[in-house]
mmCIF file of C-alpha atoms in Angstrom:
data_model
loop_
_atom_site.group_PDB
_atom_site.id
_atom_site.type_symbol
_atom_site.label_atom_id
_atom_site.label_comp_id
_atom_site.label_asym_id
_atom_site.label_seq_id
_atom_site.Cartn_x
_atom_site.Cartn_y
_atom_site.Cartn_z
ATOM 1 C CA UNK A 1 -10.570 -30.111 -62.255
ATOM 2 C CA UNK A 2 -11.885 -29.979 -58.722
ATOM 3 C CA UNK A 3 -14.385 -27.031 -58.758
ATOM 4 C CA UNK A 4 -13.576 -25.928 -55.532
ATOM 5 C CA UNK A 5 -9.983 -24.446 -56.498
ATOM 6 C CA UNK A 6 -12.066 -22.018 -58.994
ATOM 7 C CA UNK A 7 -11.222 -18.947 -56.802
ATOM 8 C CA UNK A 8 -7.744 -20.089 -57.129
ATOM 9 C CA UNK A 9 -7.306 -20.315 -60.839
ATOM 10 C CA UNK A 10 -8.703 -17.155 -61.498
ATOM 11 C CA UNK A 11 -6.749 -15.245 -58.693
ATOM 12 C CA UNK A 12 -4.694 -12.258 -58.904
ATOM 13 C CA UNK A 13 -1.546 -11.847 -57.683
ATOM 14 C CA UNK A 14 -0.420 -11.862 -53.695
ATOM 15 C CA UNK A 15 -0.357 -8.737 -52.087
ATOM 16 C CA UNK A 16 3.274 -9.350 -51.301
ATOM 17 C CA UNK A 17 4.106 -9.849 -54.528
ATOM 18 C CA UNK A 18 2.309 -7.140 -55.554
ATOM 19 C CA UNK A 19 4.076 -4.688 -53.187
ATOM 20 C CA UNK A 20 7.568 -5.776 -54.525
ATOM 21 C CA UNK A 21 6.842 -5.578 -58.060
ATOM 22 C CA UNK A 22 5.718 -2.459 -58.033
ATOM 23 C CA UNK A 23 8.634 -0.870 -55.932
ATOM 24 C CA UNK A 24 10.898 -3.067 -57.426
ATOM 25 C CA UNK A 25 9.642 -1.312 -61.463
ATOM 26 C CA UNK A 26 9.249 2.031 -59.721
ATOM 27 C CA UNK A 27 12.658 2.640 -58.897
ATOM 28 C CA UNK A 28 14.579 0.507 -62.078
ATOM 29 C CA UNK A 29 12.068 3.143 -64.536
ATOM 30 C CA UNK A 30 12.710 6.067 -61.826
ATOM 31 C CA UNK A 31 8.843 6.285 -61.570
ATOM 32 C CA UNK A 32 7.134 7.838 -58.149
ATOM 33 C CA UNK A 33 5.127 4.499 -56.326
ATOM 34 C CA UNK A 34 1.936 4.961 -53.775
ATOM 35 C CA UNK A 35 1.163 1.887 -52.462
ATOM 36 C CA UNK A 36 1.097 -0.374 -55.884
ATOM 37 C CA UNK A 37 0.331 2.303 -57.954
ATOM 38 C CA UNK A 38 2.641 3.725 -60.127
ATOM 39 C CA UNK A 39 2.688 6.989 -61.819
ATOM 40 C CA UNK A 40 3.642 7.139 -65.154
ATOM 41 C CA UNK A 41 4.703 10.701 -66.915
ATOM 42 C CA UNK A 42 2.840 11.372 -70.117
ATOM 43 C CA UNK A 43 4.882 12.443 -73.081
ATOM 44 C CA UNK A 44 2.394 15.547 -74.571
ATOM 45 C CA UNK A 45 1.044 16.069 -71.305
ATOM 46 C CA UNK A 46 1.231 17.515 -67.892
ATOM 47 C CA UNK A 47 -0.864 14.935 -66.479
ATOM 48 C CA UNK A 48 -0.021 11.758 -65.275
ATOM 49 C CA UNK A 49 -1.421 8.139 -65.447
ATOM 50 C CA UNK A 50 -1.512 6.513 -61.822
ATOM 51 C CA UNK A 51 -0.530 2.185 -63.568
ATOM 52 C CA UNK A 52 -1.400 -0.468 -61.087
ATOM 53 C CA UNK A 53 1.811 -2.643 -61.443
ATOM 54 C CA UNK A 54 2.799 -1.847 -65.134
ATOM 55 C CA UNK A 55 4.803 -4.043 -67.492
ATOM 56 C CA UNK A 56 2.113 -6.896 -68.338
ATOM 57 C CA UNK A 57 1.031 -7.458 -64.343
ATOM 58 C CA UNK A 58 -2.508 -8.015 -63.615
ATOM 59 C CA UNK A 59 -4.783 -8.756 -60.183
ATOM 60 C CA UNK A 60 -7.606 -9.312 -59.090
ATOM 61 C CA UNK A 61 -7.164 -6.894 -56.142
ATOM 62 C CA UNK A 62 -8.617 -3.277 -56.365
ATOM 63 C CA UNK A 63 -8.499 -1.797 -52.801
ATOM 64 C CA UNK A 64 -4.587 -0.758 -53.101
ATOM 65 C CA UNK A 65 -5.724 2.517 -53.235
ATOM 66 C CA UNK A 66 -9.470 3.679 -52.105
ATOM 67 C CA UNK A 67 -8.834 7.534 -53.739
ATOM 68 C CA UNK A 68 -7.891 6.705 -57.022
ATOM 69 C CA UNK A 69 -11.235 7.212 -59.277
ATOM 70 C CA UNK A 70 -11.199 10.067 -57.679
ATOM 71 C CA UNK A 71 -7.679 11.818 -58.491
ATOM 72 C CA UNK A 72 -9.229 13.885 -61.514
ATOM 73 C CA UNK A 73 -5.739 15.425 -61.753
ATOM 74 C CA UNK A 74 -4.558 11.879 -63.475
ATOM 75 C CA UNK A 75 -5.699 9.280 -65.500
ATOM 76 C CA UNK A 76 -5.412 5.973 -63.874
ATOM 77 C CA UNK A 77 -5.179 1.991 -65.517
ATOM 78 C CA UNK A 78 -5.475 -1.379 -64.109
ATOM 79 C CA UNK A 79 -5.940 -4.770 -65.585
ATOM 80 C CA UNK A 80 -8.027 -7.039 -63.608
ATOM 81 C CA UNK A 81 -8.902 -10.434 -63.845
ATOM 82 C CA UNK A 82 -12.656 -10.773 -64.728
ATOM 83 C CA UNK A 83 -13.651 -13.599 -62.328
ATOM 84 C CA UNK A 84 -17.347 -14.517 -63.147
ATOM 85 C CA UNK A 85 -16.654 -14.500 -67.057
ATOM 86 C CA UNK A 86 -13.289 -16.690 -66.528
ATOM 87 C CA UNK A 87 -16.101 -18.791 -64.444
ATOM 88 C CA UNK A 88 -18.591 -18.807 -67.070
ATOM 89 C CA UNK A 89 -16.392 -19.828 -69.480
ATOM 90 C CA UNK A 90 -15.263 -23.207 -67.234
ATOM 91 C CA UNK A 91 -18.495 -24.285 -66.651
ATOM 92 C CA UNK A 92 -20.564 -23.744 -69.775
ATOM 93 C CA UNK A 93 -17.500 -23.859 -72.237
ATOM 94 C CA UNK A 94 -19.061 -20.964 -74.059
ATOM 95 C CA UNK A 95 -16.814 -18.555 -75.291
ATOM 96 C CA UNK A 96 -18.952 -16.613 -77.904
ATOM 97 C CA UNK A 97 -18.498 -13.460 -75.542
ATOM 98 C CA UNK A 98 -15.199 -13.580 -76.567
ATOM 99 C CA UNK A 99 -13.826 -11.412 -79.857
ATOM 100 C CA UNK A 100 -10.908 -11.328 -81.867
ATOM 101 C CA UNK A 101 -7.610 -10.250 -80.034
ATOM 102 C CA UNK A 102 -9.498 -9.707 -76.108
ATOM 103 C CA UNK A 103 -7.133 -9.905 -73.922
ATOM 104 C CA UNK A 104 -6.766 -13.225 -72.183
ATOM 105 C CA UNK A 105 -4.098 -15.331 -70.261
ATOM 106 C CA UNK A 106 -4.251 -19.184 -70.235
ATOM 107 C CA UNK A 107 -3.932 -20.802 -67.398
ATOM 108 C CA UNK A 108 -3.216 -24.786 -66.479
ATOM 109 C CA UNK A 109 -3.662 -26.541 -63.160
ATOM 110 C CA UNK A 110 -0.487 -28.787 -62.547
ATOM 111 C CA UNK A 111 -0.655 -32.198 -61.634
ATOM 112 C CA UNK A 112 1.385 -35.814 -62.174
ATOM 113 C CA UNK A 113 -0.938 -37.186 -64.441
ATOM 114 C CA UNK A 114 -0.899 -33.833 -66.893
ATOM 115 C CA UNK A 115 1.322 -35.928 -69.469
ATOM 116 C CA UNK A 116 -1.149 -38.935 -69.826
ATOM 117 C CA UNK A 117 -4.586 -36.892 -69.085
ATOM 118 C CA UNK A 118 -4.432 -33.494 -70.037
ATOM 119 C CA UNK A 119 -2.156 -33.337 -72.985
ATOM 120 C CA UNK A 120 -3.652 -34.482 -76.658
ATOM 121 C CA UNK A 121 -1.688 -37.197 -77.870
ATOM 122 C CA UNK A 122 -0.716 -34.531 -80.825
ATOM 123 C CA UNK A 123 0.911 -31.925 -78.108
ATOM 124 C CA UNK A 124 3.004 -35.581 -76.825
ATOM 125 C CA UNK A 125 3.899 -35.990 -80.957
ATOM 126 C CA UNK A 126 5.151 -32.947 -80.887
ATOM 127 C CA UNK A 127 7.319 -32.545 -77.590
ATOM 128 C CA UNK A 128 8.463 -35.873 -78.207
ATOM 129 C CA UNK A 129 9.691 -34.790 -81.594
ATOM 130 C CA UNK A 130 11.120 -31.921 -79.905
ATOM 131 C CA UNK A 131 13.106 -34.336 -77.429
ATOM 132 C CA UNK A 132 14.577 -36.294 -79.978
ATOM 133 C CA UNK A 133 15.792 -32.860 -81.594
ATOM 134 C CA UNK A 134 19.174 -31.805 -80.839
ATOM 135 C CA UNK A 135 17.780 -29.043 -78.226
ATOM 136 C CA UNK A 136 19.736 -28.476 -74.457
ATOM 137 C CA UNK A 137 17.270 -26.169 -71.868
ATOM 138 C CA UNK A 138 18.676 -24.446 -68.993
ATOM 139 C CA UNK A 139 17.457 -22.090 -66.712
ATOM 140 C CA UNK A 140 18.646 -19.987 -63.831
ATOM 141 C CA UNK A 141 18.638 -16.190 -62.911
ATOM 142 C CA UNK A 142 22.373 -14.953 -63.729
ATOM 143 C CA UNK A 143 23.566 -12.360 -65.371
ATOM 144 C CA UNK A 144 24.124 -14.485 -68.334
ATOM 145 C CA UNK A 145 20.765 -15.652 -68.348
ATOM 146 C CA UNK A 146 19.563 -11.888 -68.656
ATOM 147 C CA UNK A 147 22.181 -11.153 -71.356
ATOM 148 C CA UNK A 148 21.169 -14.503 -73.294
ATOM 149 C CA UNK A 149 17.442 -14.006 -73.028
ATOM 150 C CA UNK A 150 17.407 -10.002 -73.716
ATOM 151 C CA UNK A 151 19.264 -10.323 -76.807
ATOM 152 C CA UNK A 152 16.268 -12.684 -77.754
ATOM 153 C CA UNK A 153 13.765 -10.578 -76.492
ATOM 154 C CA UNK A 154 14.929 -7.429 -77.488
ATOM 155 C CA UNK A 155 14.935 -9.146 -81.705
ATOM 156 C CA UNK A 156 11.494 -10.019 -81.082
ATOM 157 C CA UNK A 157 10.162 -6.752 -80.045
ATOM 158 C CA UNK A 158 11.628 -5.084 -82.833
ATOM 159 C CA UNK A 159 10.396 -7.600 -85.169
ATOM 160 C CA UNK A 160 6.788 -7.071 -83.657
ATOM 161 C CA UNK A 161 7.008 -3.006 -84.097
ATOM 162 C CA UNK A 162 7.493 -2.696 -80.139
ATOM 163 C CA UNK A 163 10.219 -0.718 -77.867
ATOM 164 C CA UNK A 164 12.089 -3.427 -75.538
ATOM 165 C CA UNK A 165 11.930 -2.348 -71.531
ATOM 166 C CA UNK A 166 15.492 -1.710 -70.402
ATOM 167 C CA UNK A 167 17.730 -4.800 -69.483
ATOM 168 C CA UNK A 168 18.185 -3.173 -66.350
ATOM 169 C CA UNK A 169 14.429 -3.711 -65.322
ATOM 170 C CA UNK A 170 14.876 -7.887 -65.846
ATOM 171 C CA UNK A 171 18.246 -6.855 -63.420
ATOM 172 C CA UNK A 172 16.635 -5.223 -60.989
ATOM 173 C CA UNK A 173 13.455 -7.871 -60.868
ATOM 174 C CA UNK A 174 16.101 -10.840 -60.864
ATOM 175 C CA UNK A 175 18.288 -8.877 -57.720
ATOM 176 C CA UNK A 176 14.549 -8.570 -55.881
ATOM 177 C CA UNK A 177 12.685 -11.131 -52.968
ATOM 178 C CA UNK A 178 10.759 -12.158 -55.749
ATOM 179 C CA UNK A 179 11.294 -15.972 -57.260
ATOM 180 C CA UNK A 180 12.224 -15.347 -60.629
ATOM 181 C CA UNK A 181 14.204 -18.089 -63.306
ATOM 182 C CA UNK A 182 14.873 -17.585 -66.903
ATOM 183 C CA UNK A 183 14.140 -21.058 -69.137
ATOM 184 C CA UNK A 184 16.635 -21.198 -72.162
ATOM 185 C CA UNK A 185 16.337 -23.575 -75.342
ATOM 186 C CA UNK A 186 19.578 -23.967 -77.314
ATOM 187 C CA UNK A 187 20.838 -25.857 -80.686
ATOM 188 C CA UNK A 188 23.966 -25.865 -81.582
ATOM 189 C CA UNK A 189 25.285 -22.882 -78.797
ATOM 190 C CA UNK A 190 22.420 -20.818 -80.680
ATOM 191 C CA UNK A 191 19.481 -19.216 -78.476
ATOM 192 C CA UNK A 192 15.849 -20.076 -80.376
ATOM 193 C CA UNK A 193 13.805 -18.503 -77.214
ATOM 194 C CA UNK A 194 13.311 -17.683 -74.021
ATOM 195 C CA UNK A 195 10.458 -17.508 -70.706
ATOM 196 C CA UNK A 196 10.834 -14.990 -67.834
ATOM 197 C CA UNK A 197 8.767 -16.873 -64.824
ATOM 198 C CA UNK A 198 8.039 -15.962 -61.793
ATOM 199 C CA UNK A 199 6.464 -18.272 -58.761
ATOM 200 C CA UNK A 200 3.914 -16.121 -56.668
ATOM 201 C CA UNK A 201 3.148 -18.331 -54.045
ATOM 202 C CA UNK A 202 1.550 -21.803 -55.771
ATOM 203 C CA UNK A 203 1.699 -19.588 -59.470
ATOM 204 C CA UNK A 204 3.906 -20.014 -61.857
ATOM 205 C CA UNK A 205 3.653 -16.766 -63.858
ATOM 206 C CA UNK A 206 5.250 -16.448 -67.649
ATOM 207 C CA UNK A 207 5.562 -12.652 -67.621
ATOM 208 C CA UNK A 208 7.946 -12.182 -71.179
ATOM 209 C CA UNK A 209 8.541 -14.682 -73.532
ATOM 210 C CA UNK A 210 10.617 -14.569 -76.737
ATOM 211 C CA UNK A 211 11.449 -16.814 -79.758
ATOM 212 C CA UNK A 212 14.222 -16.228 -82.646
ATOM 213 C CA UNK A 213 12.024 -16.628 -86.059
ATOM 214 C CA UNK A 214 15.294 -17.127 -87.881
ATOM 215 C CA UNK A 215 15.960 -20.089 -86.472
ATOM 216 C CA UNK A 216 13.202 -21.718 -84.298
ATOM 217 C CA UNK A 217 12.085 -24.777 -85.551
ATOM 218 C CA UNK A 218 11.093 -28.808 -85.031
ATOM 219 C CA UNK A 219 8.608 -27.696 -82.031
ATOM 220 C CA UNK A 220 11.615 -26.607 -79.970
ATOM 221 C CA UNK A 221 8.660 -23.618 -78.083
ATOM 222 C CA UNK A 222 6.285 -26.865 -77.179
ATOM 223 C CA UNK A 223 9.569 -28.692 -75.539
ATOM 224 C CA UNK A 224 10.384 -25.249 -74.010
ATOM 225 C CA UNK A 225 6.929 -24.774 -72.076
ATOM 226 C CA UNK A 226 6.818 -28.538 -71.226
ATOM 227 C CA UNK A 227 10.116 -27.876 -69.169
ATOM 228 C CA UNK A 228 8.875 -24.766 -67.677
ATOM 229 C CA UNK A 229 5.486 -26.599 -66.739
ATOM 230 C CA UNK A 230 7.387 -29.992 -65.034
ATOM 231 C CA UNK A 231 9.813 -27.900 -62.916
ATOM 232 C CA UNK A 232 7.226 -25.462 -61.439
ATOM 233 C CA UNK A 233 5.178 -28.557 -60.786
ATOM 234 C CA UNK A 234 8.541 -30.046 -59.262
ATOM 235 C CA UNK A 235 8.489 -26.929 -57.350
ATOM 236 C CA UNK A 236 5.300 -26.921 -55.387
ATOM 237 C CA UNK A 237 3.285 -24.360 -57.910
ATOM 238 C CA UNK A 238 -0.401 -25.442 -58.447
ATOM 239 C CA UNK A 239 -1.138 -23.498 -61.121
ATOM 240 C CA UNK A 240 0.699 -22.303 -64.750
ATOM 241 C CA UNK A 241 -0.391 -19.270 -66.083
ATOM 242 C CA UNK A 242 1.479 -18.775 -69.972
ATOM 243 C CA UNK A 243 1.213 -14.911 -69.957
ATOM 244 C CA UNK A 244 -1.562 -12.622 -71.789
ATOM 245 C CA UNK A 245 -2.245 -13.070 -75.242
ATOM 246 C CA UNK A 246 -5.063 -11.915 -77.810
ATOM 247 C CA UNK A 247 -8.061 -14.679 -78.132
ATOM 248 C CA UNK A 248 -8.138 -16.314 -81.527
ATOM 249 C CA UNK A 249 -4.569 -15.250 -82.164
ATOM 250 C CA UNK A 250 -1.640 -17.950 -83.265
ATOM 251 C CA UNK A 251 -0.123 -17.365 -79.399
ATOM 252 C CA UNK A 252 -3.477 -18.253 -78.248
ATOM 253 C CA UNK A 253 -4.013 -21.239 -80.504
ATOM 254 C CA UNK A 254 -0.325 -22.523 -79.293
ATOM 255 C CA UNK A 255 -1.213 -21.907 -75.487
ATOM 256 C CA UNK A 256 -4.748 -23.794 -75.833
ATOM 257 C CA UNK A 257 -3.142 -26.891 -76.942
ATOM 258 C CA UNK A 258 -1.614 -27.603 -73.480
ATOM 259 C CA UNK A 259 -5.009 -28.188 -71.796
ATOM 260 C CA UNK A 260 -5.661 -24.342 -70.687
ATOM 261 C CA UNK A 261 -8.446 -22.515 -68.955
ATOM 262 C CA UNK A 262 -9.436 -19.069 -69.882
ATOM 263 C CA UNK A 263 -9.089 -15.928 -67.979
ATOM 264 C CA UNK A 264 -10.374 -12.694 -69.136
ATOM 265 C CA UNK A 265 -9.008 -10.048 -68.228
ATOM 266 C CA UNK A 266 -9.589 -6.391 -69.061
ATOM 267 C CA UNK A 267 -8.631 -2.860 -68.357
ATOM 268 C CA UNK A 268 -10.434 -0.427 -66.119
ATOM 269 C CA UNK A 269 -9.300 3.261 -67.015
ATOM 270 C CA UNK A 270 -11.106 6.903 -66.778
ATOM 271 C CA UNK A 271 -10.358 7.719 -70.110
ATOM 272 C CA UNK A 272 -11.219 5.652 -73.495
ATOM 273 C CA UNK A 273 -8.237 4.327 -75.643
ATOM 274 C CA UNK A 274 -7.681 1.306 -77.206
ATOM 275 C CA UNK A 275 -4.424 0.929 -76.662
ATOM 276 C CA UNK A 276 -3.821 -1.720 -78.883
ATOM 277 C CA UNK A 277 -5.219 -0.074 -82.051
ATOM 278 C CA UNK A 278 -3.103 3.198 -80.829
ATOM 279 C CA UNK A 279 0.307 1.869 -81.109
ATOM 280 C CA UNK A 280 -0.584 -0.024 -84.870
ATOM 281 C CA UNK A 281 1.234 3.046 -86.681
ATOM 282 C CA UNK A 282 3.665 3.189 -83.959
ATOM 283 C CA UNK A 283 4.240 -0.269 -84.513
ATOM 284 C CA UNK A 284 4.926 -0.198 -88.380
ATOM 285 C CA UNK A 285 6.928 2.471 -88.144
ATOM 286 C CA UNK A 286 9.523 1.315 -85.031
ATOM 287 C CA UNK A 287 9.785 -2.113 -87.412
ATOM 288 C CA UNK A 288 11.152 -0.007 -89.932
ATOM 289 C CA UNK A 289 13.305 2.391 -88.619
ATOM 290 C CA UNK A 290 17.330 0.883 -88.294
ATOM 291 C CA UNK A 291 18.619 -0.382 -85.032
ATOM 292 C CA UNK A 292 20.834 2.057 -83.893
ATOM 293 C CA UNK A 293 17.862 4.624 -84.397
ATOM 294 C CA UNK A 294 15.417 2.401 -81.884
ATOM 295 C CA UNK A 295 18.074 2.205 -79.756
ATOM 296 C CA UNK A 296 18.356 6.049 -79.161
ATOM 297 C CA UNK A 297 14.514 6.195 -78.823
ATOM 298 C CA UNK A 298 14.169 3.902 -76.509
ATOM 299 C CA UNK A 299 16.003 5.909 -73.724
ATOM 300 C CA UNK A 300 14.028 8.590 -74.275
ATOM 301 C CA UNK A 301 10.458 7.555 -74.579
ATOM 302 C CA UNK A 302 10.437 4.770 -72.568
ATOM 303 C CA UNK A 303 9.436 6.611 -69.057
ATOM 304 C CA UNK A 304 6.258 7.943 -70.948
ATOM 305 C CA UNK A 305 4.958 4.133 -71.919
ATOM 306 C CA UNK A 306 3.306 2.696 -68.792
ATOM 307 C CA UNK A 307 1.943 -0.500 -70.640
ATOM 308 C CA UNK A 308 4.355 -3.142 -72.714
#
């Protein structure tokens, strides 16, 4: 890649988008906004944590609001892109910083000759496989595009031990200024997954993906994220980020395959938890509990969880 467009691939988001997302989430979760920061209630507490643009958002852009280390009153959270580690990584290829499950996203820089010159000729085995598969793709940001994805989503979540955020967050983004589509793969009139993107200026962003276990198969997610990647090329994006994921994990090992750079990101907060490792009995129990138990939960606990 040309080394100049470095500050580009490791970016956060535009401050317009930024500023939309944030009221946009705000006022679907009923959750007070200053500037981009949101402020989350806390479920055992009386204190509240201040959530630069929650729901798995991330930037590179800290100034939003100069007071906020300093509002002892609250906790605060942001995820920033780590630039000069992302840049480390590109030029010296050595990712021995990196351990188990830190966070990352995966980014790719679009161009025409990404089939012949990027792509392994065992990611082209396997999309063409894909193609030959009885698989139809369609994207668009209707109402039945929501409903079609969510019910996808919303399985997956509960598979993974996770609360789903409320369909009427994905209405609410999709009814926004924001560029938003919803990519579809089908066999058969049966869903096997779904990606959320959204174009921020020359970004193509995955922010939720989903894929049916049951029934996925013949590399109908590689076929998927080849169609997302050609039409935000066809669309004027530079760059295709495939969402957050933990490093050495099987998401990560899928996303590498398609030619990525690394981004590190990481999360700047004023009190220590590990979120990840907090929600693992959270996680085994929601997995287990029955549907139409989840379902009741979710409406209540939701407001208290500012990070998805």
């Amino acid at each position: 890649m040309n080394l100049n467009n470095n500050i580009n691939l490791f970016r956060g988001h535009s401050k317009h988008f930024c500023k939309i997302w944030a009221s946009t989430v705000s006022s679907a979760m009923q959750w007070k906004t200053i500037n981009e920061w949101v402020e989350v209630p806390r479920l055992f507490s009386k204190k509240k944590e201040s959530v630069y643009l929650p729901f798995l958002n991330y930037t590179s852009n800290m100034s939003s609001s100069p007071d906020i280390n300093t509002q002892a009153s609250n906790y605060f959270q942001i995820r920033t892109i780590n630039e000069n580690l992302s840049l480390n990584f590109l030029h010296s290829g050595n990712l021995s910083k990196l351990n188990f499950k830190d966070t990352v996203t995966m980014r790719l820089e679009l161009n025409n000759k990404l089939w012949s010159e990027t792509f392994s000729s065992n990611l082209r085995r396997k999309i063409r496989k894909a193609q030959k598969s009885n698989f139809e793709i369609s994207f668009g940001r209707s109402n039945s595009f929501i409903d079609r994805f969510y019910k996808i989503y919303y399985k997956r979540m509960k598979e993974y031990g996770m609360p789903s955020f409320p369909k009427k967050l994905l209405d609410s983004l999709s009814k926004s200024e924001l560029k938003m589509s919803i990519f579809i793969i089908s066999s058969n009139n049966t869903d096997l997954g779904g990606l959320v993107i959204f174009q921020d200026e020359d970004l193509a962003w995955v922010c939720w993906a989903a894929s049916d276990r049951d029934n996925i198969n013949n590399y109908c997610n590689y076929l998927l994220y080849w169609c997302a990647i050609d039409e935000s090329f066809k669309d004027g994006m530079k760059y295709f980020d495939f969402g957050r994921c933990g490093f050495g994990t099987s998401s990560y090992e899928f996303k590498r395959q398609f030619g990525t750079y690394h981004v590190y990101l990481e999360i700047i907060s004023n009190r220590r938890v590990n979120i990840y490792r907090k929600y693992q009995l959270s996680q085994f129990i929601w997995r287990n509990l029955p549907n139409f138990i989840t379902k009741q939960l979710e409406g209540l606990i939701l407001k208290y969880l500012p990070d998805l």
